[in-house]
C-alpha atoms as one frame of an Amber mdcrd trajectory, in Angstrom:
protein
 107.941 101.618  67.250 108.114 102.981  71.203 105.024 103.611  72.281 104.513
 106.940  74.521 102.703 107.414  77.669 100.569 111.145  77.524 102.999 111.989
  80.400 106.241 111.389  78.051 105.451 113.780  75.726 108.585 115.890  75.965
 110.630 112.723  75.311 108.508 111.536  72.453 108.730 115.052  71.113 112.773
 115.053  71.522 113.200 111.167  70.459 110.675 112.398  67.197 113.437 114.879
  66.078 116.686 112.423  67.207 114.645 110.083  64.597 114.254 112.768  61.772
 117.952 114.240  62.283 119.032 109.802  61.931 117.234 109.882  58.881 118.132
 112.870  57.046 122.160 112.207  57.625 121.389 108.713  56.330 119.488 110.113
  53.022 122.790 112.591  52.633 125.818 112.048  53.286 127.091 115.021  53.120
 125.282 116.691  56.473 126.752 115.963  59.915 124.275 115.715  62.343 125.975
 113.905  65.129 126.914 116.658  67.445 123.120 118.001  67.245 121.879 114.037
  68.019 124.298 113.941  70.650 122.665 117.464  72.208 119.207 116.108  71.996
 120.405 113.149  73.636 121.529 114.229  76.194 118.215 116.039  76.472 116.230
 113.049  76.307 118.264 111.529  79.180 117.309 114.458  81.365 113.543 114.518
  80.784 114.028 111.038  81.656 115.117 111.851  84.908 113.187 114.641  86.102
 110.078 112.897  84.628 110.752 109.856  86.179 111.973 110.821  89.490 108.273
 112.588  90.151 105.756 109.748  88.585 102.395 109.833  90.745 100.625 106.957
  91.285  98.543 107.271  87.919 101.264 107.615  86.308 102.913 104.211  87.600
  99.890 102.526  86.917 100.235 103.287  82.927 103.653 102.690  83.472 102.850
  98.946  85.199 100.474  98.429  82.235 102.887  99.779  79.088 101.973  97.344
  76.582 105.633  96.803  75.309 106.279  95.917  79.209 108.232  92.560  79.262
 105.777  89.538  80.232 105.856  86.226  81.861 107.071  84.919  78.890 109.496
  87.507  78.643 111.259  86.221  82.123 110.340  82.605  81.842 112.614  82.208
  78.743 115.662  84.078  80.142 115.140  83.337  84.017 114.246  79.315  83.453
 115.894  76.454  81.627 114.260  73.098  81.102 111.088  75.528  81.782 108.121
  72.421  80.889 104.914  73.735  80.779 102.025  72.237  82.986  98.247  72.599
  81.114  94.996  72.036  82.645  93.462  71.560  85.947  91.837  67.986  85.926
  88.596  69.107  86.536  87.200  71.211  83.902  90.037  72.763  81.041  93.195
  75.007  80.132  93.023  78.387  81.278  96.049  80.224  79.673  95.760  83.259
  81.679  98.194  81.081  84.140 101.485  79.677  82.748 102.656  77.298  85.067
 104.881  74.360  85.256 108.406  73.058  86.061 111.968  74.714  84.929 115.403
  74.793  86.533 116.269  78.285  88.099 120.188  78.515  87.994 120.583  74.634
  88.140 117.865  74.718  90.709 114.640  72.229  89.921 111.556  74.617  90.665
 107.950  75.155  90.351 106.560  78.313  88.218 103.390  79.765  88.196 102.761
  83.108  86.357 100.370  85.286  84.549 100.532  86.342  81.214  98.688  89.084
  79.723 100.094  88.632  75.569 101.574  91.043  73.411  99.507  91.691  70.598
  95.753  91.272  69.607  95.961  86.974  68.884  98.402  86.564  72.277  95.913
  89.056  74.403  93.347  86.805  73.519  94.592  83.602  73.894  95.285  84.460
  77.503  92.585  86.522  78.478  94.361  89.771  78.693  95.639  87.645  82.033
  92.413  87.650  83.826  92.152  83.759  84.908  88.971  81.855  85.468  89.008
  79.205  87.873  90.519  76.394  86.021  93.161  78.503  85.631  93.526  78.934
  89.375  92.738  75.422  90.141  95.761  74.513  88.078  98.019  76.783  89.825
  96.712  74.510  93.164  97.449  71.452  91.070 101.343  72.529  90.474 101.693
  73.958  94.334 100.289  70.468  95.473 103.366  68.867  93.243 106.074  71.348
  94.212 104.790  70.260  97.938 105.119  66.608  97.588 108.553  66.754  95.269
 110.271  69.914  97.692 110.602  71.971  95.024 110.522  75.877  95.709 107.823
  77.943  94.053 108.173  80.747  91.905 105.748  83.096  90.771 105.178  86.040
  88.826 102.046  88.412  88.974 100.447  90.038  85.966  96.954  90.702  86.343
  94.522  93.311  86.308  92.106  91.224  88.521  90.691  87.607  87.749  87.919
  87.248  85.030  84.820  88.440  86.628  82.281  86.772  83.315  79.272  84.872
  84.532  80.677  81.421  83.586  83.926  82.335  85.903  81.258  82.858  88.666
  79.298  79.836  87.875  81.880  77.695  88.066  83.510  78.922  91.802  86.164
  81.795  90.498  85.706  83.060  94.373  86.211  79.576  95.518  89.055  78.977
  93.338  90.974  81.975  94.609  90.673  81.100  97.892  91.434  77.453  97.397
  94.826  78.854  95.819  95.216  81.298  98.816  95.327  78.924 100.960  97.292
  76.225  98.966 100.018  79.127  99.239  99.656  79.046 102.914  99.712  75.608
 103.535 102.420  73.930 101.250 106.394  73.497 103.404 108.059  75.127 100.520
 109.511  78.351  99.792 107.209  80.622  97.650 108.802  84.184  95.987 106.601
  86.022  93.950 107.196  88.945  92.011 104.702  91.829  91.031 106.429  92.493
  87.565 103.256  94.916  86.254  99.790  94.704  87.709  98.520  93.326  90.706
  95.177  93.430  90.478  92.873  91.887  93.519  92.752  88.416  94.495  93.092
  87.195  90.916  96.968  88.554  92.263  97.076  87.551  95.963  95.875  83.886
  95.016  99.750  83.402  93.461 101.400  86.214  95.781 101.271  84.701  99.309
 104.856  84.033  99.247 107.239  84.019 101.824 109.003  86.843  99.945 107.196
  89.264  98.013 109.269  92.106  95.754 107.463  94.546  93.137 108.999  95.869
  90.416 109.591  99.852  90.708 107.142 100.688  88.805 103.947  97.885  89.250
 101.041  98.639  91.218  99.494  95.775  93.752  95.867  97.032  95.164  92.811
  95.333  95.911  90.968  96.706  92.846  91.828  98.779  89.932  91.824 102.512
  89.956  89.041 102.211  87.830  86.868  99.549  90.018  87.723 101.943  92.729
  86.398 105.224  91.240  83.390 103.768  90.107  82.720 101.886  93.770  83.286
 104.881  95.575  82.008 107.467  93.033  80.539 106.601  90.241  83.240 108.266
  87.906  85.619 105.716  86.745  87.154 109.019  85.119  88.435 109.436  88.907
  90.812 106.743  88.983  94.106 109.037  89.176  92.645 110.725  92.612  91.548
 106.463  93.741  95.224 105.309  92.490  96.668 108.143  94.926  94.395 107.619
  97.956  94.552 103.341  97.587  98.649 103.242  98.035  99.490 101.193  95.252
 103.168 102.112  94.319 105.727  99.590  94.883 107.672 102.388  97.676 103.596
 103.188  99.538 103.580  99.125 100.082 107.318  98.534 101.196 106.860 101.702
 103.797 103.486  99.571 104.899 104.731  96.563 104.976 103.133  94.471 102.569
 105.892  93.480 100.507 109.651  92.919 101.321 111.877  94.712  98.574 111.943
  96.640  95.705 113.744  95.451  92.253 114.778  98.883  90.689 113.691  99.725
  87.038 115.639 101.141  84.095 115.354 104.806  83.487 112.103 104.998  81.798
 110.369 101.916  82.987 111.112  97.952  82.503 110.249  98.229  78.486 113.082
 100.423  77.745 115.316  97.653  78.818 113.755  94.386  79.717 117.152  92.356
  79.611 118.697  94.113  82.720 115.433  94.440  84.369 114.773  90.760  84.234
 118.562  89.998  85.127 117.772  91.990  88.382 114.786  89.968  88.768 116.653
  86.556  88.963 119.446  88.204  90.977 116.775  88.979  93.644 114.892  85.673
  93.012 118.306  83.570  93.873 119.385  85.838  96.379 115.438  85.247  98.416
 116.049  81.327  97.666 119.711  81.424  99.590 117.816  83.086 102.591 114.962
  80.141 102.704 116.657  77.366 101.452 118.704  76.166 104.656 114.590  76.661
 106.868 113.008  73.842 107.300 109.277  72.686 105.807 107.339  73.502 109.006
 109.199  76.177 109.509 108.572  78.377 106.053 104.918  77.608 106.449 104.769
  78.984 109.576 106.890  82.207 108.979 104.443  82.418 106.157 101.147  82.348
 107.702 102.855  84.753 110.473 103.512  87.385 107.997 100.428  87.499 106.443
  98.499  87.793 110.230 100.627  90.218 111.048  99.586  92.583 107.811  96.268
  92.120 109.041  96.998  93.290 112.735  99.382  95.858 112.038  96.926  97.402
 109.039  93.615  97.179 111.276
């Protein structure tokens, strides 16, 4: 069952008929309702089109956080083989908000680190609806600090809405823990890509994202703090967060035109869950093609790069 955004309610209302016309040939034989499926179709394709060629920034953000929206484990199964999962960060416990360990990217040994957000009600709890304490970031420091000392690149892949702001996150160092990762990401003389693939929320994002190539999905968001957070900061109306998503320059094409991130990995028409295969298939086309570029550089000479580019965000945005 396809779940509908409020926005897609011509297509829901066209797909809704396309569904009862299906049916009602099946239950008779006898009626031909092809060339009227075929119409409406066709009319579904080009509501598809004019709706999607217009989204706001609101509407992105539901888009970046469709619940049918394909997930870390989504790409680590197609994108990864030999993909061994890493659990725990030595100190305190698990945190399965972040996934990480060590796969093979096209024959490639590698480091992942990603978060995952689950799919239904048992999954979204298991991981925290991907809001990591700081185990869970501590443990992403734990695999950067092996992909440093074994040269393997890094991979990661940012799903978050912001990292778990409970009192027991703050009690044990969850600001301390992002930083820690931030600069861990900074420091270590291997190649780092990450990939926005839906939210990217705050520092619980950035403490992953400080690659040396960052892309975003078409249709993810990357901000400093929700919509929501915003609105109620600035306002107190959280029921603002359309007019904060438009005024904080979220979209994937507001940060490319800024700066912040290097590409763009186009969606299918109607968003990543109406076709996650070819959406993650572009993902690992980009992914090898960003690897190819920083491959031949040496150690000193990514981390450097690295640290440059994320100055330079700061002195160009000031």
């Amino acid at each position: 069952m396809h779940n509908y955004l409020d926005f897609e309610k011509p297509i829901s209302d066209l797909e809704g008929k396309i569904i009862e016309l299906k049916k009602l040939a099946s239950e008779d034989e006898s009626i031909d309702t092809s060339d009227e499926v075929g119409r409406l179709e066709i009319r579904v394709r080009e509501a598809m089109v004019d709706i999607y060629s217009k989204l706001n920034a609101w509407q992105k953000t539901q888009v970046a956080r469709h619940p049918q929206r394909p997930h870390f484990v989504d790409y680590a199964k197609t994108l990864f083989q030999e993909f061994t999962p890493l659990a725990g960060d030595r100190k305190f416990s698990e945190d399965a908000a972040i996934q990480a360990g060590l796969a093979r990217f096209r024959g490639q040994p590698i480091a992942v680190i990603g978060q995952e957000k689950g799919s239904d009600t048992k999954s979204r709890l298991k991981h925290n609806f991907g809001s990591a304490r700081p185990e869970g970031y501590r443990k992403a420091i734990r695999i950067l600090e092996m992909a440093d000392r074994f040269s393997l690149p890094v991979i990661t892949l940012v799903d978050t809405a912001g990292a778990y702001p409970g009192v027991g996150a703050e009690e044990r160092g969850q600001a301390e823990a992002i930083a820690r990762s931030t600069e861990m990401c900074l420091g270590v003389k291997v190649p780092i890509i990450s990939v926005i693939i839906g939210e990217g929320g705050s520092g619980g994002a950035i403490a992953i994202a400080t690659g040396n190539k960052v892309y975003m999905l078409e249709h993810s968001i990357y901000s400093v703090i929700s919509p929501e957070g915003a609105a109620s900061i600035l306002w107190r109306d959280s029921t603002r967060a359309r007019e904060a998503a438009t005024n904080m320059k979220i979209t994937a094409e507001d940060l490319k035109s800024l700066g912040i991130i290097d590409g763009i990995i186009p969606e299918p028409l109607g968003g990543a869950h109406r076709d996650p295969d070819s959406v993650i298939a572009a993902t690992g086309d980009v992914i090898a093609s960003a690897l190819a570029e920083l491959s031949p550089r040496s150690g000193e000479q990514l981390r450097r790069d690295r640290r440059q580019k994320f100055l330079a965000m700061g002195r160009n945005l000031a």
